[in-house]
Coordinates of C-alpha atoms in Angstrom, one line a residue:
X46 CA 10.6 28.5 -7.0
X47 CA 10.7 31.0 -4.5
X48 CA 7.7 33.2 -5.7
X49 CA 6.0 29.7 -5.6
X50 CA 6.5 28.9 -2.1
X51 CA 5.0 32.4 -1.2
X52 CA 2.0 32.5 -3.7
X53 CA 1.3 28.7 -2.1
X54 CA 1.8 29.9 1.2
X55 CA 0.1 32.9 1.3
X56 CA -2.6 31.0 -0.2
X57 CA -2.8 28.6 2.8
X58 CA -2.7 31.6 4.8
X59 CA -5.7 32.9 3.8
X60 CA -7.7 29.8 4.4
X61 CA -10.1 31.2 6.8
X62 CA -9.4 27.4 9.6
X63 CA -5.9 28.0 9.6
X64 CA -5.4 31.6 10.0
X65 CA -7.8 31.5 12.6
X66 CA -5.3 28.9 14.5
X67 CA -2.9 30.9 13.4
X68 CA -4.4 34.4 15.2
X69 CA -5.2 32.7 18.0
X70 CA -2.3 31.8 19.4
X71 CA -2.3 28.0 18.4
X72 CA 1.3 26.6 19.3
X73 CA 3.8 25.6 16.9
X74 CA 2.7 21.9 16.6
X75 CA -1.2 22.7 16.5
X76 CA -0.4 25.2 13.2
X77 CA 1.6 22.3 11.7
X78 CA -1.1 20.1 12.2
X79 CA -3.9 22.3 10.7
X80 CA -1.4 22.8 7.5
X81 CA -0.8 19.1 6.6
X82 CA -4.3 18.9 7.2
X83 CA -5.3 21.9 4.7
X84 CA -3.1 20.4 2.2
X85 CA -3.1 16.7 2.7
X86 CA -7.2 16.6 3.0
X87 CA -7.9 17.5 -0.6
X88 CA -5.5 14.7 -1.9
X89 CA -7.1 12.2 0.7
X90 CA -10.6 12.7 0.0
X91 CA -9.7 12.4 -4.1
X92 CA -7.6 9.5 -3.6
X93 CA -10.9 7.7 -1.4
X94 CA -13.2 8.6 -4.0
X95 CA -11.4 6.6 -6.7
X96 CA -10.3 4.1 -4.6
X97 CA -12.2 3.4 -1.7
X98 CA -16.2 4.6 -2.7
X99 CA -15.7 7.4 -0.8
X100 CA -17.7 10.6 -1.6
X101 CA -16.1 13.4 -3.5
X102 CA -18.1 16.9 -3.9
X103 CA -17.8 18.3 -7.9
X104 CA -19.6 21.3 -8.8
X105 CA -22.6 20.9 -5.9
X106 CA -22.7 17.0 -6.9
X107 CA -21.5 14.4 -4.3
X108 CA -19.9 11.6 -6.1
X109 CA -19.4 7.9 -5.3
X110 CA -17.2 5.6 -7.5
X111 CA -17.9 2.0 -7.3
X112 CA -18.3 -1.0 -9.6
X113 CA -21.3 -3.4 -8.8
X114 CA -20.9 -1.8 -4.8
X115 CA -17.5 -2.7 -4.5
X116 CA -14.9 0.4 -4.3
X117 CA -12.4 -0.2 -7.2
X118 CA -9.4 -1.4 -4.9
X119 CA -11.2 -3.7 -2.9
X120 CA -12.3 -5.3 -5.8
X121 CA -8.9 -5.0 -7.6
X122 CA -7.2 -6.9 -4.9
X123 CA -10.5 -9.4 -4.4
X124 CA -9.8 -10.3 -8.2
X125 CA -6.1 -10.2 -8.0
X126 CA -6.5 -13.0 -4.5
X127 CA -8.5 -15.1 -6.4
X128 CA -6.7 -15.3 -9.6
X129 CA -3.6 -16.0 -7.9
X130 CA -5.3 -19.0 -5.2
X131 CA -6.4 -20.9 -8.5
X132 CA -3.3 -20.2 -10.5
X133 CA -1.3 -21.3 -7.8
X134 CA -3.1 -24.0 -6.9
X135 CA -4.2 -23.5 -3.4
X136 CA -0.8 -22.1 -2.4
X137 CA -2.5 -20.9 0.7
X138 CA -3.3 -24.5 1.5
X139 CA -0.4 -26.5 0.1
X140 CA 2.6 -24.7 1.4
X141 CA 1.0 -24.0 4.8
X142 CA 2.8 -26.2 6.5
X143 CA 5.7 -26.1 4.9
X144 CA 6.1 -22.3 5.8
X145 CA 5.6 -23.1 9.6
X146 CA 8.7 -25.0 9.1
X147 CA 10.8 -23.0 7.3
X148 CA 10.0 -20.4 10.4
X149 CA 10.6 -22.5 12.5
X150 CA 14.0 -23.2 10.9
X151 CA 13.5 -26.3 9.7
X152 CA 15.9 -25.3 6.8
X153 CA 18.8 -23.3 8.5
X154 CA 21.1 -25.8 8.6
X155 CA 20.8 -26.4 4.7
X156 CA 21.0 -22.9 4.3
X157 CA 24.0 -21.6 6.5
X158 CA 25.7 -20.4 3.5
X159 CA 23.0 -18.7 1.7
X160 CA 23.7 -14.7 1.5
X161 CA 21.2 -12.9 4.3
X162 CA 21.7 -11.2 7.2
X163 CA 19.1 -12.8 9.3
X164 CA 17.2 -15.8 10.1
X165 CA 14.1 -17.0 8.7
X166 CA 12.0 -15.9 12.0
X167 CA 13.5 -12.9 11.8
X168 CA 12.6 -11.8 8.5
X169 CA 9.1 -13.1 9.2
X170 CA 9.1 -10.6 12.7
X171 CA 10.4 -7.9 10.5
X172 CA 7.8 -8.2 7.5
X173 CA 4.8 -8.5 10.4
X174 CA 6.0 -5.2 12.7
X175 CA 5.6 -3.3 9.3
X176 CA 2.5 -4.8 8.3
X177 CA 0.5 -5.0 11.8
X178 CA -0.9 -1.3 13.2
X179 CA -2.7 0.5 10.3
X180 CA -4.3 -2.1 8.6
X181 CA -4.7 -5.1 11.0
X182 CA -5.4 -3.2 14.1
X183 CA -7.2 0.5 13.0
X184 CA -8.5 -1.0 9.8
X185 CA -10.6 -3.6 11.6
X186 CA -11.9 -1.2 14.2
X187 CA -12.7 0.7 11.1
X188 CA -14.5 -2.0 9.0
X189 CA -16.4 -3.3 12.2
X190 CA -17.7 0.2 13.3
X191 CA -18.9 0.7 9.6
X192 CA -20.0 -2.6 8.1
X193 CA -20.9 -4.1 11.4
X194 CA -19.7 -7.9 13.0
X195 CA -19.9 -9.3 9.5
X196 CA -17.2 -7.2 8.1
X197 CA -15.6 -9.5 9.7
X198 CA -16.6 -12.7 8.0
X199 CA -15.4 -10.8 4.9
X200 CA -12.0 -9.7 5.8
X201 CA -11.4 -13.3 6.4
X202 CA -12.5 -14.5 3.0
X203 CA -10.1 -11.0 1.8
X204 CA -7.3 -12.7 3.5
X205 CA -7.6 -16.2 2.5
X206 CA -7.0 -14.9 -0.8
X207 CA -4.8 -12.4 0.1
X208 CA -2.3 -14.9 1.1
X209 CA -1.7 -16.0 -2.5
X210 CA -1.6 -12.4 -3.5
X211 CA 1.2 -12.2 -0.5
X212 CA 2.9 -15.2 -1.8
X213 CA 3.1 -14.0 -5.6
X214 CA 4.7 -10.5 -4.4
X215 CA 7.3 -12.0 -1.9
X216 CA 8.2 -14.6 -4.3
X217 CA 8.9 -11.7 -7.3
X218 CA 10.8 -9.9 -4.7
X219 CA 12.9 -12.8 -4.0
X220 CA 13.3 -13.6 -7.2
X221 CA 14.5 -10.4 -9.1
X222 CA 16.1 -8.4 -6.0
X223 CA 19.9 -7.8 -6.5
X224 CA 22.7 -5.6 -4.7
X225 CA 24.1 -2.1 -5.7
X226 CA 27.7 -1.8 -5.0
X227 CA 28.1 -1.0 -1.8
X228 CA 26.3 -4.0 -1.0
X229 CA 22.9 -2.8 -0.3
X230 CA 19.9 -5.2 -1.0
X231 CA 17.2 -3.6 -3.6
X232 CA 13.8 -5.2 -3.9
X233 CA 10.5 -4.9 -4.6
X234 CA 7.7 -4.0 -7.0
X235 CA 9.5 -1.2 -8.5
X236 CA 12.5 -3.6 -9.5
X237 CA 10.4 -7.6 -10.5
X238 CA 8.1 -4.9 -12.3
X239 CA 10.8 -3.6 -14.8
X240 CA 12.9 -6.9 -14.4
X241 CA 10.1 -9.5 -15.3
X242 CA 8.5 -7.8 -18.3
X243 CA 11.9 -7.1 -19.9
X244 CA 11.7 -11.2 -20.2
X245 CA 8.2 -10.7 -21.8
X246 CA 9.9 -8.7 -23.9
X247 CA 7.4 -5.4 -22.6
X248 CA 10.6 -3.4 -21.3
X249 CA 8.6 -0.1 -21.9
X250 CA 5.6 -1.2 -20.0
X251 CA 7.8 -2.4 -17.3
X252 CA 9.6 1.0 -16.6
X253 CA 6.2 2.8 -16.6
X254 CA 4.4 0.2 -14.1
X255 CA 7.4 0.4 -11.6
X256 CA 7.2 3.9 -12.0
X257 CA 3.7 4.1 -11.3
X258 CA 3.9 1.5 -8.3
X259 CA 6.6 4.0 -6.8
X260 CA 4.3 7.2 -7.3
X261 CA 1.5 5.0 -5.6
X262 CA 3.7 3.8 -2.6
X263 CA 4.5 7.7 -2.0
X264 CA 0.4 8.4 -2.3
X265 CA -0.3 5.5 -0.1
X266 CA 2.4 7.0 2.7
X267 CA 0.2 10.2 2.1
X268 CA -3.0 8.6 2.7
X269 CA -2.4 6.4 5.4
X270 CA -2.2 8.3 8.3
X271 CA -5.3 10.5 7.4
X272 CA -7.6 8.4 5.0
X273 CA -8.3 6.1 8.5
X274 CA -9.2 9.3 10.3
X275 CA -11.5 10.1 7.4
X276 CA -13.7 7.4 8.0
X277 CA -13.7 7.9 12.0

């Protein structure tokens, strides 16, 4: 493992951007910087060209990956929102008002002995301060500087149907999370993945999805910070 580290390092050594940072004096946070860079860049710009249309460089060719015009995720969760608004019936629309009142805590008193340790509000709060910043705030400036004012109009229809999508997810979560002994809450894709297709009897399909969805969640912590600074 060791021999590893140094054949990789001295490899990232040699690039001719960073060991000119390097020479020059750059200080310690401007050389750690330019290495994540060096290293993360590669991964990015592969991970944009499958995903996002984004051009990737084989052999002298520049390559673009996208199905009628659409990159493959945007279309992925365009079908996914859609499916899910019909299937559900308008969820989006029929449980709209009944969510502002379950914020608004409507419900609490039915609910005082319901295990949680927060309020309805609270969760809500929690769920938006991890969702707001990359995607709401630097993915619009993104899309608008790009696609022009009617990326907009577009990212609306994306998340009226997103809602549903939203719904679906939180719902699974809700529905298939459970406690480890020392009282810790696990949740998420990785667990209603393996949980809910061993009751469609798919138990192997279900352990290599939630493994899958936890290799994409590390990629997508990769990506996030530099596949917006790709496109700026």
């Amino acid at each position: 493992m060791f021999k590893i580290f140094l054949f990789v390092s001295s490899l990232l050594l040699s690039n001719s951007s960073y060991s000119d940072d390097f020479k020059n004096g750059a200080n310690i946070a401007e050389q750690i910087t330019a290495l994540l860079e060096l290293i993360l860049s590669p991964i990015v710009n592969f991970l944009a060209f499958l995903f996002l249309g984004g051009e990737y460089s084989i052999l002298g060719y520049d390559l673009t990956l996208t199905i009628f015009g659409f990159p493959f995720l945007v279309l992925w969760l365009i079908i996914g929102g859609i499916f899910f608004t019909f299937k559900l019936n308008f969820v989006n629309l029929r449980l709209f008002t009944h969510a502002i009142k379950v914020v608004r805590g409507k419900y609490e008193e039915d609910s005082k002995d319901a295990p949680g340790k927060i309020s309805h509000a609270q969760a809500l709060f929690t769920a938006v301060s991890a969702t707001v910043g990359l995607g709401n705030i630097a993915g619009v400036a993104i899309a608008i500087a790009i696609g022009g004012p009617g990326a907009v109009i577009w990212m609306m229809i994306a998340a009226f149907f997103g809602m549903s999508t939203k719904f679906a997810e939180v719902t699974l979560g809700h529905k298939y999370r459970k406690f480890d002994n020392d009282g810790h809450l696990l949740a998420g894709p990785f667990y209603y993945l393996e949980a809910g297709l061993i009751k469609k009897n798919m138990p192997r399909l279900g352990k290599y999805l939630a493994k899958i969805s936890a290799y994409c969640c590390v990629l997508g912590a990769i990506g996030a910070g530099y596949i917006p600074r790709r496109f700026l």
